mmCIF file of C-alpha atoms and ligand atoms in Angstrom:
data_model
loop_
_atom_site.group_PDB
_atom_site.id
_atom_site.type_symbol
_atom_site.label_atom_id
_atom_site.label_comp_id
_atom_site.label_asym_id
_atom_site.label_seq_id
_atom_site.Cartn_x
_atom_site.Cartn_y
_atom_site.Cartn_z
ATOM 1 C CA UNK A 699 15.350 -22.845 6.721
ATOM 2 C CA UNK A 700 16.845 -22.416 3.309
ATOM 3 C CA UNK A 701 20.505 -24.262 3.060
ATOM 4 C CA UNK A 702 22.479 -23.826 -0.611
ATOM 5 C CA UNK A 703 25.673 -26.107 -0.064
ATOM 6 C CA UNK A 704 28.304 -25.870 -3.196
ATOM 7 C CA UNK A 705 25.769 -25.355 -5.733
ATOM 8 C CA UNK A 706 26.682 -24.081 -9.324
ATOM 9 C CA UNK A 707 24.703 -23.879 -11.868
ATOM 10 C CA UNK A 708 26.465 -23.817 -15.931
ATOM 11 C CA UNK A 709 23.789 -23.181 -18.415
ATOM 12 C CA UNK A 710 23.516 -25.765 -21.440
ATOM 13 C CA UNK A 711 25.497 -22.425 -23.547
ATOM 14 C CA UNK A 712 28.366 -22.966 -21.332
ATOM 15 C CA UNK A 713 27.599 -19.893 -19.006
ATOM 16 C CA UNK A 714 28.485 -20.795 -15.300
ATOM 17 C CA UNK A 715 25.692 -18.694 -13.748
ATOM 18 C CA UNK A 716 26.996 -19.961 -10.265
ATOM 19 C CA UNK A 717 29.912 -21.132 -8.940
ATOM 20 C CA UNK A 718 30.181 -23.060 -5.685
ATOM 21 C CA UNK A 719 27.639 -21.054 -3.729
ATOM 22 C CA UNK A 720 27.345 -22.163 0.126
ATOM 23 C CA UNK A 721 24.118 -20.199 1.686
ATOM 24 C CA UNK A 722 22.452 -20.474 4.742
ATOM 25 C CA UNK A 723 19.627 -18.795 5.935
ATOM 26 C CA UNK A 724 17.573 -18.887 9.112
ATOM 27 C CA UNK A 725 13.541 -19.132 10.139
ATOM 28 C CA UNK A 726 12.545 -15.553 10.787
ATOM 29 C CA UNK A 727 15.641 -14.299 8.474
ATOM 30 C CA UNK A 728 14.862 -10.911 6.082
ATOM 31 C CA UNK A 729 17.586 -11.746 3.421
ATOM 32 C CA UNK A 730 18.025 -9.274 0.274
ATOM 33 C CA UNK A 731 19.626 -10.640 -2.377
ATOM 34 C CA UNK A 732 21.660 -7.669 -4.486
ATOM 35 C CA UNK A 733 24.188 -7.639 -7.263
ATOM 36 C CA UNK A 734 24.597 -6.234 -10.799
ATOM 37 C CA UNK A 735 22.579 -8.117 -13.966
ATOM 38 C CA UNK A 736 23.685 -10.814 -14.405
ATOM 39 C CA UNK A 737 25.250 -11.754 -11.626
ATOM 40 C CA UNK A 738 23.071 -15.352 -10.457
ATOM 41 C CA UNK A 739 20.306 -13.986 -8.421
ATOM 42 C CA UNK A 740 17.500 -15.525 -11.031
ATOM 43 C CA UNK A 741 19.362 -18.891 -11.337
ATOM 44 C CA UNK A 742 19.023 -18.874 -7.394
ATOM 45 C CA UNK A 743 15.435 -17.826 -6.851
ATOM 46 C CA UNK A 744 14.502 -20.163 -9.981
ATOM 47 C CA UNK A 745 16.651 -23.019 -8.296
ATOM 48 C CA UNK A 746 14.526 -22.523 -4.929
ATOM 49 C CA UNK A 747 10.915 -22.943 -6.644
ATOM 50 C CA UNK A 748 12.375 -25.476 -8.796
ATOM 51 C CA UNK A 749 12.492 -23.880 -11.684
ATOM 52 C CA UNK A 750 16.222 -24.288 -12.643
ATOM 53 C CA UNK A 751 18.234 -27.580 -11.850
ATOM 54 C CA UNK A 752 21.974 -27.265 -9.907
ATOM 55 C CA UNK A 753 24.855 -28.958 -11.963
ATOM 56 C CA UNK A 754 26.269 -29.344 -9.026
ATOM 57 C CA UNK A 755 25.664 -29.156 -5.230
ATOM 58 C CA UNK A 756 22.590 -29.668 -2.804
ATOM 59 C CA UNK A 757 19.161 -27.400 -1.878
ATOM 60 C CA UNK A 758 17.577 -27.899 1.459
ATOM 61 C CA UNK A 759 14.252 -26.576 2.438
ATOM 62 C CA UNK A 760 12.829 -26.559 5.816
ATOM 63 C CA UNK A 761 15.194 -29.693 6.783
ATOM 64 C CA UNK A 762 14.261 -31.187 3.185
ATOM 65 C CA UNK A 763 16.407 -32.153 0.251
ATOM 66 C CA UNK A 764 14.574 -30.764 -2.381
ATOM 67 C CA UNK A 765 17.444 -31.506 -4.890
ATOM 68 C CA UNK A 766 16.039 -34.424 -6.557
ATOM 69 C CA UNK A 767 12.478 -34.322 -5.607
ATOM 70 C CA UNK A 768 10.079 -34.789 -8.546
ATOM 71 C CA UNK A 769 8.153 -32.679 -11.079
ATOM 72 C CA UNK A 770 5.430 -34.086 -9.771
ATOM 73 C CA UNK A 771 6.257 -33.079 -6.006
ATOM 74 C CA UNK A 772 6.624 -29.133 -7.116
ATOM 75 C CA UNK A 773 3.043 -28.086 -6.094
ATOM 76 C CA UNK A 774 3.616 -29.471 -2.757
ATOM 77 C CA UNK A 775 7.171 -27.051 -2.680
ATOM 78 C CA UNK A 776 4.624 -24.484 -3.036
ATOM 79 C CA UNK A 777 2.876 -25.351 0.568
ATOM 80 C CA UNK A 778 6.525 -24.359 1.948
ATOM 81 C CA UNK A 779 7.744 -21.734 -0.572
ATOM 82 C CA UNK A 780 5.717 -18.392 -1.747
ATOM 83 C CA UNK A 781 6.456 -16.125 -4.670
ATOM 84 C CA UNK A 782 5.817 -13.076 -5.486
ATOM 85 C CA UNK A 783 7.399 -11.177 -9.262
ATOM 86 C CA UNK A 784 8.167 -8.281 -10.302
ATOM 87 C CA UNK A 785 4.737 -8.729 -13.243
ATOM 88 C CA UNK A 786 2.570 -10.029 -10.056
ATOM 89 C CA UNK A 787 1.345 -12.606 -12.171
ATOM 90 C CA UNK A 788 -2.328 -12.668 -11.327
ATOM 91 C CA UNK A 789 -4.698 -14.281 -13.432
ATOM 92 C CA UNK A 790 -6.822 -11.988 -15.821
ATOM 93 C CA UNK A 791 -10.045 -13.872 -16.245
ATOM 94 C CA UNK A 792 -10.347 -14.359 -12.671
ATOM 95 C CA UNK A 793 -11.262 -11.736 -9.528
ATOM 96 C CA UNK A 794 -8.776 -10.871 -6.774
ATOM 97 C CA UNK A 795 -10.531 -13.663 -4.342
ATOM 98 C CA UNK A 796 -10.443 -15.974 -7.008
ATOM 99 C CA UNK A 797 -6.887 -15.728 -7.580
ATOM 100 C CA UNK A 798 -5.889 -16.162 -4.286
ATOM 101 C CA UNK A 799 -8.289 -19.354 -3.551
ATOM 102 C CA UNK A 800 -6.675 -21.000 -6.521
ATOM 103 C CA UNK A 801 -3.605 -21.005 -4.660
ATOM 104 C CA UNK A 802 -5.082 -23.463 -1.896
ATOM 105 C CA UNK A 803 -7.354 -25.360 -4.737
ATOM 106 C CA UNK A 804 -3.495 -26.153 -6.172
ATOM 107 C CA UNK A 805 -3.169 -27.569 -3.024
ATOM 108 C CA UNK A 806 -6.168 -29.466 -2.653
ATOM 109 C CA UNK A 807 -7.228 -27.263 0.213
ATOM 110 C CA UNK A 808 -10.953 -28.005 1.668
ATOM 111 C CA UNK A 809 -13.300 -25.560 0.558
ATOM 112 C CA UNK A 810 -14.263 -24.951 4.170
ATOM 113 C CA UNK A 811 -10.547 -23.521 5.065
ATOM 114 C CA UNK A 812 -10.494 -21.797 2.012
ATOM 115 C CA UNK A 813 -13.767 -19.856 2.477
ATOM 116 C CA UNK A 814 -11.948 -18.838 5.768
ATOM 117 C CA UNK A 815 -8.434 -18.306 5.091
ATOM 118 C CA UNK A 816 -9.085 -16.104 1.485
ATOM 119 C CA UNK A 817 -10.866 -13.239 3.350
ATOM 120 C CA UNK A 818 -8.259 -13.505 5.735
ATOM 121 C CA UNK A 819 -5.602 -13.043 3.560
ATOM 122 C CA UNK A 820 -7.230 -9.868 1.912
ATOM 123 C CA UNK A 821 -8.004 -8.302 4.945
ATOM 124 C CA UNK A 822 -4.502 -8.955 5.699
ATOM 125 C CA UNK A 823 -3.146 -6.743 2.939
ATOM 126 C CA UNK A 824 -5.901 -4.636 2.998
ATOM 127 C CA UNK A 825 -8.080 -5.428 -0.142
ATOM 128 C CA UNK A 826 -11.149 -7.037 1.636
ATOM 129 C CA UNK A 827 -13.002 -4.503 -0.248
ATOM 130 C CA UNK A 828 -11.260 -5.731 -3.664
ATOM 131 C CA UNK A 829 -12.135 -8.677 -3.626
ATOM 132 C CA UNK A 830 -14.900 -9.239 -6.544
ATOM 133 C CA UNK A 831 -12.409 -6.906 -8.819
ATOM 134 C CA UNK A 832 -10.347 -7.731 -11.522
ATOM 135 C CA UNK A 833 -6.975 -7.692 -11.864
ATOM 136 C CA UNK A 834 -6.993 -5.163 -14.661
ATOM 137 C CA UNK A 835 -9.216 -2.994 -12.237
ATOM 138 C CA UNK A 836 -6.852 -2.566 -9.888
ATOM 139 C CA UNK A 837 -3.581 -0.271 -9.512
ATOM 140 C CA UNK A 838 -0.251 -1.652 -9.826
ATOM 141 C CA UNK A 839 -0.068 -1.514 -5.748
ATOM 142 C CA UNK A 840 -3.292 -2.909 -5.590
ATOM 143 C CA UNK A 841 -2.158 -6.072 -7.585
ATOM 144 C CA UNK A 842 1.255 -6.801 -5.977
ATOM 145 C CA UNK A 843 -0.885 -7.165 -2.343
ATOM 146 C CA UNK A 844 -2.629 -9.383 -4.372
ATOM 147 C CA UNK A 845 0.563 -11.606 -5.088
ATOM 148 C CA UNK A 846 1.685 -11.148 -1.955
ATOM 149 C CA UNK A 847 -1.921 -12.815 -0.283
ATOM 150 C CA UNK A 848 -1.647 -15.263 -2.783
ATOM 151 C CA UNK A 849 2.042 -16.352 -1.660
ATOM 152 C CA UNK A 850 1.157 -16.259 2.021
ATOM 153 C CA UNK A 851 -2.233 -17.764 1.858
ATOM 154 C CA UNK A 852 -0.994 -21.641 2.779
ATOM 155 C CA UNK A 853 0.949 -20.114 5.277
ATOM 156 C CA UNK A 854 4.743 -21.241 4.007
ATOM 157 C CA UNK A 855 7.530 -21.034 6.350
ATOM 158 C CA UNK A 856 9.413 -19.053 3.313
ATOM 159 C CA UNK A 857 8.204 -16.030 1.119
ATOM 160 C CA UNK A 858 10.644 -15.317 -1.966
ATOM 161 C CA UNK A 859 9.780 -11.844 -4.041
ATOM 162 C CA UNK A 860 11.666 -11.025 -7.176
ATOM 163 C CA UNK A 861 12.038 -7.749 -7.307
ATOM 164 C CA UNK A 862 8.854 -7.518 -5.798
ATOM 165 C CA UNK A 863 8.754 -3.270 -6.359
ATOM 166 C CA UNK A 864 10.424 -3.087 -9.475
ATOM 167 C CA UNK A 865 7.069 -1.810 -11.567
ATOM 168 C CA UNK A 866 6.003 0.370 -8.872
ATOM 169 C CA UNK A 867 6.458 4.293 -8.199
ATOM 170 C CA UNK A 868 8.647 5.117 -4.537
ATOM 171 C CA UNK A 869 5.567 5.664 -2.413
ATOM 172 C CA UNK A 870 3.542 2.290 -2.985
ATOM 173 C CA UNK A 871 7.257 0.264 -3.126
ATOM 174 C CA UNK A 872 7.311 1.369 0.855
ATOM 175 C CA UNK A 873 3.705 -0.306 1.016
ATOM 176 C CA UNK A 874 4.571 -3.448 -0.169
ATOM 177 C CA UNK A 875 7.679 -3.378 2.079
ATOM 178 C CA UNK A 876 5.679 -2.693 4.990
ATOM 179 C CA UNK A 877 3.492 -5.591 3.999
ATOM 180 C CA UNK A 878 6.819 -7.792 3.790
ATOM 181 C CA UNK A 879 8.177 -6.803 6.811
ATOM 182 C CA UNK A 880 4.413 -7.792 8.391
ATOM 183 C CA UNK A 881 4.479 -11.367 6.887
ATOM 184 C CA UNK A 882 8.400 -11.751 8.014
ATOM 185 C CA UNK A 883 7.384 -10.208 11.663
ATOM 186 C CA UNK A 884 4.714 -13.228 11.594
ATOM 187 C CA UNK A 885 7.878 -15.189 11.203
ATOM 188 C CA UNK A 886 7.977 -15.754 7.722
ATOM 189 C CA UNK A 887 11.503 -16.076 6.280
ATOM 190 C CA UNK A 888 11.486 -13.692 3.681
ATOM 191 C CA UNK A 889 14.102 -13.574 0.649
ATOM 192 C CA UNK A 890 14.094 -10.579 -1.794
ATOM 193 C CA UNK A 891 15.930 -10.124 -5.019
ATOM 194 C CA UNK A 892 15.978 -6.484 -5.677
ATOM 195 C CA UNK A 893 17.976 -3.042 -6.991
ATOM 196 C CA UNK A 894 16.069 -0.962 -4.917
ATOM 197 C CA UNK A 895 18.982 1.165 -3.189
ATOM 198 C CA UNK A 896 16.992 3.074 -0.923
ATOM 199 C CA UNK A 897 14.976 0.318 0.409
ATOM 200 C CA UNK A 898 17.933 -1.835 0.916
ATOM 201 C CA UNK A 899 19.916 1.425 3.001
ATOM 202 C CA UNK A 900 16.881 1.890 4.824
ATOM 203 C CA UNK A 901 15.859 -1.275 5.921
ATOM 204 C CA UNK A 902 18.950 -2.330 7.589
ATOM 205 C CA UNK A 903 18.434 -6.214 7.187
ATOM 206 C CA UNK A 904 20.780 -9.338 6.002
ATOM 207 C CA UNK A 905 22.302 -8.033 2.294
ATOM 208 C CA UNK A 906 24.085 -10.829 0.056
ATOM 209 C CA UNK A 907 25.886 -9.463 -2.605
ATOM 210 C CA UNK A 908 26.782 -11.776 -5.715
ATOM 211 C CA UNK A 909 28.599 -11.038 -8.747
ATOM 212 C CA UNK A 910 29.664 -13.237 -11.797
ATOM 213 C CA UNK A 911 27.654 -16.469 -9.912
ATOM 214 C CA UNK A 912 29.540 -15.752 -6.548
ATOM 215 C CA UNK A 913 28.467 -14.501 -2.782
ATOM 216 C CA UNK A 914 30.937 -11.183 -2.818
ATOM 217 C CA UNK A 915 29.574 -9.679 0.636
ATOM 218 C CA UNK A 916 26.988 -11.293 3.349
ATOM 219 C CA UNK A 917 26.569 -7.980 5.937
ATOM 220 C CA UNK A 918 24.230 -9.066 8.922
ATOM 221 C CA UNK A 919 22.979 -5.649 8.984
ATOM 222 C CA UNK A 920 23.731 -4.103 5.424
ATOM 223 C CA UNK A 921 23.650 -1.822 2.712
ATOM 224 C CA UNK A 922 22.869 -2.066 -1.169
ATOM 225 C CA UNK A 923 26.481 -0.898 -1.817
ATOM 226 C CA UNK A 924 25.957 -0.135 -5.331
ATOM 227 C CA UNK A 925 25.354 3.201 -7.239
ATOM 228 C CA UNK A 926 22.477 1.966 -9.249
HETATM 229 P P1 ADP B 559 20.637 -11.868 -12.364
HETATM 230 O O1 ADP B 559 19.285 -12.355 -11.940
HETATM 231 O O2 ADP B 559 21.518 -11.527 -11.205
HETATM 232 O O3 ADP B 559 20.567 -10.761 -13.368
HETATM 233 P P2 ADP B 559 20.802 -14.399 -13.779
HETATM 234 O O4 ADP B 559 20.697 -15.484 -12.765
HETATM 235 O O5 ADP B 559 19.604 -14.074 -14.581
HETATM 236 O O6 ADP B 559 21.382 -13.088 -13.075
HETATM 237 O O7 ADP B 559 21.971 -14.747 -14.806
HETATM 238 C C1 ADP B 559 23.245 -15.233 -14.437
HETATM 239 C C2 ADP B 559 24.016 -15.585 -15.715
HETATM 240 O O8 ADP B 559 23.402 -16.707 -16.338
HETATM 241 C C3 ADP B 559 24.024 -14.481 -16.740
HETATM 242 O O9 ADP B 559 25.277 -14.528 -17.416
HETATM 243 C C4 ADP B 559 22.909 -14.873 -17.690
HETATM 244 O O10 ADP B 559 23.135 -14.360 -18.982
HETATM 245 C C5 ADP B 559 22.986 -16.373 -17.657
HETATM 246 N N1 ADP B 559 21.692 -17.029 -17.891
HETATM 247 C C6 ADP B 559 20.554 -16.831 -17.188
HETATM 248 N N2 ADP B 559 19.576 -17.637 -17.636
HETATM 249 C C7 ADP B 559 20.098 -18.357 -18.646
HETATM 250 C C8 ADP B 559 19.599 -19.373 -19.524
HETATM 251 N N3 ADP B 559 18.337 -19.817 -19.429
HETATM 252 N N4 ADP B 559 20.436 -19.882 -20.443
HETATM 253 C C9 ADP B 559 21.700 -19.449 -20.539
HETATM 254 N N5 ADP B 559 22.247 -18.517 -19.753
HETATM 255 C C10 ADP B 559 21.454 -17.967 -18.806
HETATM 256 P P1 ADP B 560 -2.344 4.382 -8.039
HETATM 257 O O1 ADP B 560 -2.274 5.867 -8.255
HETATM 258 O O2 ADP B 560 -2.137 3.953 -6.606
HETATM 259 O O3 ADP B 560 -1.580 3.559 -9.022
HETATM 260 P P2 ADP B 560 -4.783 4.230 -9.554
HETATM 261 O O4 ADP B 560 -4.853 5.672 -9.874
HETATM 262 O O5 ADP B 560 -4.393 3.259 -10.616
HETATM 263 O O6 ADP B 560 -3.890 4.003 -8.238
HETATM 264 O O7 ADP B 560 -6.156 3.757 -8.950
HETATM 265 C C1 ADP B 560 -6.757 4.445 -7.881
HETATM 266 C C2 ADP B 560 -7.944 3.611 -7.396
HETATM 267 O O8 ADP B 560 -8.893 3.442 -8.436
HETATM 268 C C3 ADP B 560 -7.503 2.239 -6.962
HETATM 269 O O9 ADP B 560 -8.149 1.969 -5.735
HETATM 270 C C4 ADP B 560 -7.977 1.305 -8.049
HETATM 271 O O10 ADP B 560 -8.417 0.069 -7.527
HETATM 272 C C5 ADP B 560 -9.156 2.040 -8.627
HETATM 273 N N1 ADP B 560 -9.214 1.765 -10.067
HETATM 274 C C6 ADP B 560 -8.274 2.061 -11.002
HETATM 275 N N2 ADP B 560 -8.652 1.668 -12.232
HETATM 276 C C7 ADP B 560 -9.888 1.113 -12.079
HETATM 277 C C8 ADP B 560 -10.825 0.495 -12.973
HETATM 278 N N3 ADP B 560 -10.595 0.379 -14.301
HETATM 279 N N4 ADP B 560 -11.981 0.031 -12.447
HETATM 280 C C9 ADP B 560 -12.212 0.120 -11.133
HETATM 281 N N5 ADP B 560 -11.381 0.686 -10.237
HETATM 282 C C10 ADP B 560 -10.237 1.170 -10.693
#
């Protein structure tokens, strides 16, 4: 589903962010991506929405080479790639529903499928009752299921969250897991970039460990293995 072969990345400064990185991940994987700051997990999520160019290597996506695709191509990356940040990202000026219809209008959805597939969504993460509010209306829980029906609403084969808990208290951070492991149960390949020890112990799923731009550990069925 996601394939990195011998990509590094060196920073117009001179840093060398990564350094021959060869990745592959599966349909249906749950992949956390740990490390200390600093270490390249940024450069890779970036480099998978196309935010951040390889010097050197190749990116494949669902059995495409999206190395070299175009500027102009990126909205149609986001059919097969969802995001999700740490800020959620939602727009201000416009309610929950609204935010997560513009996702498909991006797309050039049909109106029709979006009438049906928004509500979906929401009921999904459990904010059908949301939807007319505003972001700023809404807890910090409240806005990252938001995100997360806004990532998942065109249905892409891969969901990548960037330290998708990282502004939340314990308690909602195990709601928006749950939610995770839902859309990754409904086969979803799901990559996470996070220093949440606890949820990495608990939930038992692929851990890849980088430091100073290189995979240090890949456990099948890992740890966080940090103190932080
Ligand atoms: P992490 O997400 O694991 O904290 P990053 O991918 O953000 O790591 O950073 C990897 C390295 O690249 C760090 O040394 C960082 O300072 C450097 N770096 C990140 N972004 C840039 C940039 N835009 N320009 C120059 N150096 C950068
Ligand atoms: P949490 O403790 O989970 O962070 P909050 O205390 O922020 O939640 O909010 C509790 C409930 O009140 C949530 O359902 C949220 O949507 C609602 N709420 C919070 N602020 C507002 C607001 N300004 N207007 C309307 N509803 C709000």
């Amino acid at each position: 589903m996601i394939e990195l072969i011998n990509i590094s990345k060196r920073y117009k400064n001179g840093v060398m962010a990564l350094s021959n990185i060869n990745l592959k991940i599966e349909k249906g994987e749950f992949v956390f991506l740990v490390g200390p700051s600093g270490a390249g997990k940024s450069t890779i999520i970036k480099m998978l929405l196309k935010e951040v160019k390889p010097t050197q290597g190749r990116i494949i996506i669902d059995n495409e080479d999206i190395t070299h695709i175009h500027r102009r191509k990126v909205p149609y990356l986001r059919r097969k790639v969802g995001v999700v940040f740490q800020d959620f990202r939602l727009l201000p000026n416009k309610t929950v529903y609204e935010n997560v219809a513009f996702a498909m209008e991006i797309i050039e959805a049909a109106g029709k499928e979006i009438r049906k597939q928004v509500p979906m969504v929401l009921s999904m993460v459990g904010l059908s009752n949301k939807a007319k509010m505003y972001p700023n209306q809404l807890s910090g829980g409240e806005q990252q299921r938001v995100s997360i029906a806004r990532a998942i609403v065109n249905n892409p084969p891969i969901l990548i969250a960037d330290e998708p808990t990282g502004n939340l208290d314990p308690e909602t951070s195990w709601e928006i897991m749950k939610l995770l492991r839902m859309v990754n149960r409904r086969g979803t390949t799901v990559v996470m970039a996070t220093h949440a020890k606890d949820i990495v112990d608990m939930m038992q799923q692929r851990v890849i460990a980088l430091e100073k731009g290189q995979v240090v550990r890949d456990d099948k069925k890992g740890g966080y293995g940090y103190e932080d």
